[in-house]
CSV table of C-alpha atoms in Angstrom, one decimal:
chain,number,residue,atom,x,y,z
A,8,UNK,CA,110.1,73.8,53.6
A,9,UNK,CA,109.4,74.8,57.2
A,10,UNK,CA,111.0,72.6,59.9
A,11,UNK,CA,108.6,70.2,61.6
A,12,UNK,CA,109.0,72.1,64.9
A,13,UNK,CA,107.8,75.3,63.3
A,14,UNK,CA,104.8,73.7,61.7
A,15,UNK,CA,103.7,71.9,64.7
A,16,UNK,CA,104.0,75.2,66.7
A,17,UNK,CA,101.8,77.0,64.3
A,18,UNK,CA,99.3,74.2,63.9
A,19,UNK,CA,99.0,73.0,67.6
A,20,UNK,CA,99.9,76.0,69.6
A,21,UNK,CA,97.4,78.4,67.9
A,22,UNK,CA,95.2,77.0,65.3
A,23,UNK,CA,93.4,74.9,67.9
A,24,UNK,CA,92.5,77.8,70.0
A,25,UNK,CA,91.2,81.5,69.2
A,26,UNK,CA,94.4,83.0,70.8
A,27,UNK,CA,97.0,82.0,73.2
A,28,UNK,CA,95.5,84.1,76.0
A,29,UNK,CA,92.1,82.0,75.6
A,30,UNK,CA,92.4,78.3,75.8
A,31,UNK,CA,96.0,78.1,76.4
A,32,UNK,CA,95.8,80.6,79.1
A,33,UNK,CA,93.0,78.8,80.9
A,34,UNK,CA,95.0,75.5,80.7
A,35,UNK,CA,98.0,77.0,82.2
A,36,UNK,CA,96.1,78.9,84.9
A,37,UNK,CA,94.1,75.9,85.9
A,38,UNK,CA,97.3,73.9,86.5
A,39,UNK,CA,99.1,76.3,88.8
A,40,UNK,CA,96.8,79.1,90.1
A,41,UNK,CA,96.6,77.4,93.6
A,42,UNK,CA,100.4,77.1,93.8
A,43,UNK,CA,101.3,80.6,92.5
A,44,UNK,CA,98.4,83.0,92.8
A,45,UNK,CA,99.0,86.5,91.6
A,46,UNK,CA,97.2,89.6,90.4
A,47,UNK,CA,97.0,90.8,86.7
A,48,UNK,CA,99.8,93.3,86.0
A,49,UNK,CA,97.2,95.8,84.7
A,50,UNK,CA,93.9,95.5,86.5
A,51,UNK,CA,95.2,93.7,89.7
A,52,UNK,CA,92.4,91.0,89.3
A,53,UNK,CA,93.3,87.5,90.3
A,54,UNK,CA,94.8,85.7,87.4
A,55,UNK,CA,96.4,82.5,88.7
A,56,UNK,CA,100.0,82.1,87.6
A,57,UNK,CA,99.6,84.3,84.5
A,58,UNK,CA,101.1,87.7,84.2
A,59,UNK,CA,98.1,89.2,82.5
A,60,UNK,CA,94.3,88.2,82.8
A,61,UNK,CA,92.5,87.3,79.7
A,62,UNK,CA,90.4,90.4,79.6
A,63,UNK,CA,93.4,92.7,79.7
A,64,UNK,CA,95.3,90.6,77.3
A,65,UNK,CA,92.5,90.9,74.7
A,66,UNK,CA,92.3,94.6,75.3
A,67,UNK,CA,96.0,95.4,74.6
A,68,UNK,CA,96.6,97.7,71.6
A,69,UNK,CA,97.3,96.0,68.3
A,70,UNK,CA,97.9,97.3,64.7
A,71,UNK,CA,94.8,96.8,62.7
A,72,UNK,CA,95.7,95.6,59.2
A,73,UNK,CA,99.4,95.9,59.5
A,74,UNK,CA,101.6,96.3,56.4
A,75,UNK,CA,103.4,93.0,55.9
A,76,UNK,CA,106.7,94.8,55.2
A,77,UNK,CA,106.9,97.5,58.1
A,78,UNK,CA,104.1,96.5,60.4
A,79,UNK,CA,102.5,99.9,60.4
A,80,UNK,CA,98.8,100.2,59.5
A,81,UNK,CA,98.1,99.7,55.9
A,82,UNK,CA,94.9,101.2,54.5
A,83,UNK,CA,94.0,98.8,51.8
A,84,UNK,CA,96.8,96.6,50.3
A,85,UNK,CA,99.1,94.2,52.3
A,86,UNK,CA,101.9,96.8,51.8
A,87,UNK,CA,101.6,100.4,52.7
A,88,UNK,CA,102.5,103.2,50.2
A,89,UNK,CA,105.8,104.0,51.9
A,90,UNK,CA,107.1,100.5,51.6
A,91,UNK,CA,105.9,100.3,48.0
A,92,UNK,CA,107.7,103.5,47.2
A,93,UNK,CA,110.8,102.8,49.2
A,94,UNK,CA,111.0,99.3,50.4
A,95,UNK,CA,113.2,98.7,53.6
A,96,UNK,CA,115.9,96.1,53.5
A,97,UNK,CA,113.9,93.5,55.5
A,98,UNK,CA,111.3,91.5,53.7
A,99,UNK,CA,108.7,91.5,56.5
A,100,UNK,CA,108.1,92.8,59.9
A,101,UNK,CA,106.0,91.4,62.7
A,102,UNK,CA,104.8,93.3,65.9
A,103,UNK,CA,102.6,91.8,68.6
A,104,UNK,CA,101.4,95.1,70.0
A,105,UNK,CA,101.3,98.9,69.5
A,106,UNK,CA,103.8,100.6,71.8
A,107,UNK,CA,101.1,102.5,73.8
A,108,UNK,CA,99.4,102.6,77.1
A,109,UNK,CA,99.3,100.3,79.0
A,110,UNK,CA,101.6,97.9,77.2
A,111,UNK,CA,104.4,100.5,77.1
A,112,UNK,CA,104.5,100.6,80.9
A,113,UNK,CA,104.9,96.9,81.0
A,114,UNK,CA,107.8,97.0,78.5
A,115,UNK,CA,109.4,99.9,80.4
A,116,UNK,CA,109.3,97.9,83.6
A,117,UNK,CA,110.9,95.0,81.9
A,118,UNK,CA,113.6,97.0,80.0
A,119,UNK,CA,114.6,99.6,82.6
A,120,UNK,CA,113.3,98.0,85.8
A,121,UNK,CA,114.7,94.5,85.3
A,122,UNK,CA,111.3,92.8,85.7
A,123,UNK,CA,112.5,89.7,83.8
A,124,UNK,CA,109.3,87.8,84.8
A,125,UNK,CA,107.6,89.8,82.1
A,126,UNK,CA,109.7,88.3,79.3
A,127,UNK,CA,107.6,85.2,79.0
A,128,UNK,CA,104.4,87.0,78.3
A,129,UNK,CA,106.1,89.4,75.8
A,130,UNK,CA,107.7,86.4,74.1
A,131,UNK,CA,104.6,84.5,74.0
A,132,UNK,CA,102.7,87.3,72.3
A,133,UNK,CA,105.4,87.8,69.7
A,134,UNK,CA,105.5,83.9,69.0
A,135,UNK,CA,101.8,84.0,68.3
A,136,UNK,CA,102.1,87.0,66.0
A,137,UNK,CA,104.8,85.4,63.9
A,138,UNK,CA,102.9,82.2,63.7
A,139,UNK,CA,100.0,84.1,61.9
A,140,UNK,CA,102.3,84.5,58.8
A,141,UNK,CA,100.7,83.6,55.5
A,142,UNK,CA,101.2,79.9,54.8
A,143,UNK,CA,103.2,80.6,51.5
A,144,UNK,CA,105.7,82.8,53.5
A,145,UNK,CA,108.8,80.7,54.4
A,146,UNK,CA,109.9,80.5,58.0
A,147,UNK,CA,113.4,82.0,58.8
A,148,UNK,CA,116.3,79.4,59.1
A,149,UNK,CA,117.4,81.2,62.4
A,150,UNK,CA,116.7,84.2,64.6
A,151,UNK,CA,119.2,86.5,66.2
A,152,UNK,CA,118.7,89.1,68.9
A,153,UNK,CA,119.4,92.8,68.1
A,154,UNK,CA,122.5,93.4,70.3
A,155,UNK,CA,122.6,95.9,73.1
A,156,UNK,CA,125.7,98.0,73.3
A,157,UNK,CA,128.1,96.7,76.0
A,158,UNK,CA,127.8,99.9,78.1
A,159,UNK,CA,124.0,99.7,78.3
A,160,UNK,CA,124.1,96.0,79.1
A,161,UNK,CA,126.4,96.6,81.9
A,162,UNK,CA,124.0,99.3,83.2
A,163,UNK,CA,121.0,97.1,83.0
A,164,UNK,CA,122.6,93.8,83.8
A,165,UNK,CA,120.9,92.0,80.9
A,166,UNK,CA,119.9,92.4,77.2
A,167,UNK,CA,116.2,92.6,76.7
A,168,UNK,CA,116.2,91.5,73.1
A,169,UNK,CA,118.3,88.4,74.0
A,170,UNK,CA,115.7,87.5,76.8
A,171,UNK,CA,112.8,87.7,74.4
A,172,UNK,CA,114.7,86.0,71.5
A,173,UNK,CA,115.7,83.0,73.7
A,174,UNK,CA,112.1,82.4,74.6
A,175,UNK,CA,110.7,82.9,71.1
A,176,UNK,CA,113.3,80.4,69.8
A,177,UNK,CA,112.1,77.9,72.3
A,178,UNK,CA,108.3,78.5,71.4
A,179,UNK,CA,108.7,78.5,67.7
A,180,UNK,CA,111.4,76.0,67.2
A,181,UNK,CA,113.4,78.5,65.1
A,182,UNK,CA,117.0,78.2,66.3
A,183,UNK,CA,118.5,81.2,68.0
A,184,UNK,CA,122.1,82.0,66.7
A,185,UNK,CA,124.7,84.6,67.3
A,186,UNK,CA,126.6,86.6,64.7
A,187,UNK,CA,125.2,90.1,64.8
A,188,UNK,CA,127.5,92.6,66.6
A,189,UNK,CA,127.6,96.3,67.5
A,190,UNK,CA,130.6,97.9,65.9
A,191,UNK,CA,130.4,101.1,68.1
A,192,UNK,CA,128.3,102.6,70.9
A,193,UNK,CA,125.5,104.9,69.8
A,194,UNK,CA,123.6,107.5,71.5
A,195,UNK,CA,120.3,106.2,72.9
A,196,UNK,CA,117.7,106.4,70.1
A,197,UNK,CA,115.0,107.4,72.5
A,198,UNK,CA,116.9,110.6,73.3
A,199,UNK,CA,116.9,111.7,69.6
A,200,UNK,CA,114.4,113.3,67.3
A,201,UNK,CA,113.0,110.8,64.9
A,202,UNK,CA,114.7,112.4,61.9
A,203,UNK,CA,118.2,112.0,63.5
A,204,UNK,CA,117.9,108.3,64.4
A,205,UNK,CA,119.0,106.8,61.0
A,206,UNK,CA,122.3,108.7,61.0
A,207,UNK,CA,122.9,107.8,64.6
A,208,UNK,CA,123.0,104.1,63.8
A,209,UNK,CA,124.3,104.0,60.3
A,210,UNK,CA,127.0,101.4,60.0
A,211,UNK,CA,126.7,100.5,63.8
A,212,UNK,CA,126.4,96.8,63.1
A,213,UNK,CA,128.3,94.0,61.5
A,214,UNK,CA,127.3,90.3,60.9
A,215,UNK,CA,129.3,87.2,60.5
A,216,UNK,CA,129.5,85.4,57.2
A,217,UNK,CA,127.7,82.4,58.9
A,218,UNK,CA,124.5,84.0,57.8
A,219,UNK,CA,125.3,83.5,54.1
A,220,UNK,CA,122.4,81.9,52.3
A,221,UNK,CA,120.0,81.9,55.2
A,222,UNK,CA,116.7,83.6,56.0
A,223,UNK,CA,117.2,85.6,59.3
A,224,UNK,CA,114.9,87.1,61.7
A,225,UNK,CA,116.2,89.9,63.9
A,226,UNK,CA,114.3,90.1,67.2
A,227,UNK,CA,113.8,93.3,69.3
A,228,UNK,CA,111.6,94.7,71.9
A,229,UNK,CA,110.3,97.9,70.2
A,230,UNK,CA,110.4,99.0,66.6
A,231,UNK,CA,110.1,102.8,66.5
A,232,UNK,CA,111.2,104.5,63.3
A,233,UNK,CA,112.8,101.2,62.2
A,234,UNK,CA,116.3,103.0,61.9
A,235,UNK,CA,118.1,100.6,64.2
A,236,UNK,CA,116.6,97.5,62.7
A,237,UNK,CA,117.3,98.9,59.2
A,238,UNK,CA,120.9,99.3,60.1
A,239,UNK,CA,121.1,95.7,61.5
A,240,UNK,CA,119.2,94.2,58.4
A,241,UNK,CA,121.6,95.9,56.1
A,242,UNK,CA,124.5,94.3,58.0
A,243,UNK,CA,123.0,90.9,57.9
A,244,UNK,CA,122.3,91.2,54.1
A,245,UNK,CA,125.9,92.3,53.5
A,246,UNK,CA,127.0,89.2,55.2
A,247,UNK,CA,125.3,87.1,52.4
A,248,UNK,CA,122.0,86.4,54.1
A,249,UNK,CA,119.1,85.4,51.6
A,250,UNK,CA,116.5,87.5,53.3
A,251,UNK,CA,115.8,89.2,56.6
A,252,UNK,CA,112.7,89.6,58.8
A,253,UNK,CA,112.1,91.9,61.8
A,254,UNK,CA,110.3,90.5,64.9
A,255,UNK,CA,109.4,93.1,67.4
A,256,UNK,CA,107.2,92.9,70.5
A,257,UNK,CA,105.8,96.3,69.9
A,258,UNK,CA,105.5,98.9,67.2
A,259,UNK,CA,105.5,102.6,67.7
A,260,UNK,CA,103.0,104.5,65.4
A,261,UNK,CA,104.0,107.8,63.9
A,262,UNK,CA,102.5,110.7,65.7
A,263,UNK,CA,99.7,111.2,63.1
A,264,UNK,CA,98.7,107.6,63.0
A,265,UNK,CA,96.2,105.7,65.2
A,266,UNK,CA,95.2,102.0,65.1
């Protein structure tokens, strides 16, 4: 059974409005636009205290008919052919957006430019997406951020997945926990061809036994090939977790796919 806080989040936060960037956005904007006026991050139109105006929010790229397992487009069934043939270790994946223009520019400014003010917007979008889960799908017992390597965290000054996960935990009521660790530094995935990424992160994570018997959601900013999250999910399952989900702000589509 889902904790009351998660049920209330899904029922009150989203079911009472078409989307969070509709009614919820208007309520927030009306309350503080005079105090904190700003321009939309995309079209520079006035948008009160919100980061993105409702029009741009609705126009951001999203996966149409996503596979419930990997979050890539699925033509007919709720699971794509690749996941039916070779299921990944995680039971489900949720992504708020497609990693494409102009959303990719916003994520890059957050991740590499240190624009932490964007974390609220990104986390809110992800929280909305996971709240759209089927009613029969159990909520996770806890969520954990995909850990950044210590060297990269020193370079950036923060861990982007942790910033998102902390906010998503507060919005959904799913408690954020620690216990997933990097066992070694790896080469940046973005610098590698897609077919080399799985080997690069193989065995790069370890998880504490405190995950035993629990359903765990791993939170990250972008899911590209899924290699890093697959490695992390395997580590969590080896620790005794009952099931693993992946929650990502954005999903990269393979070159041949469009949404």
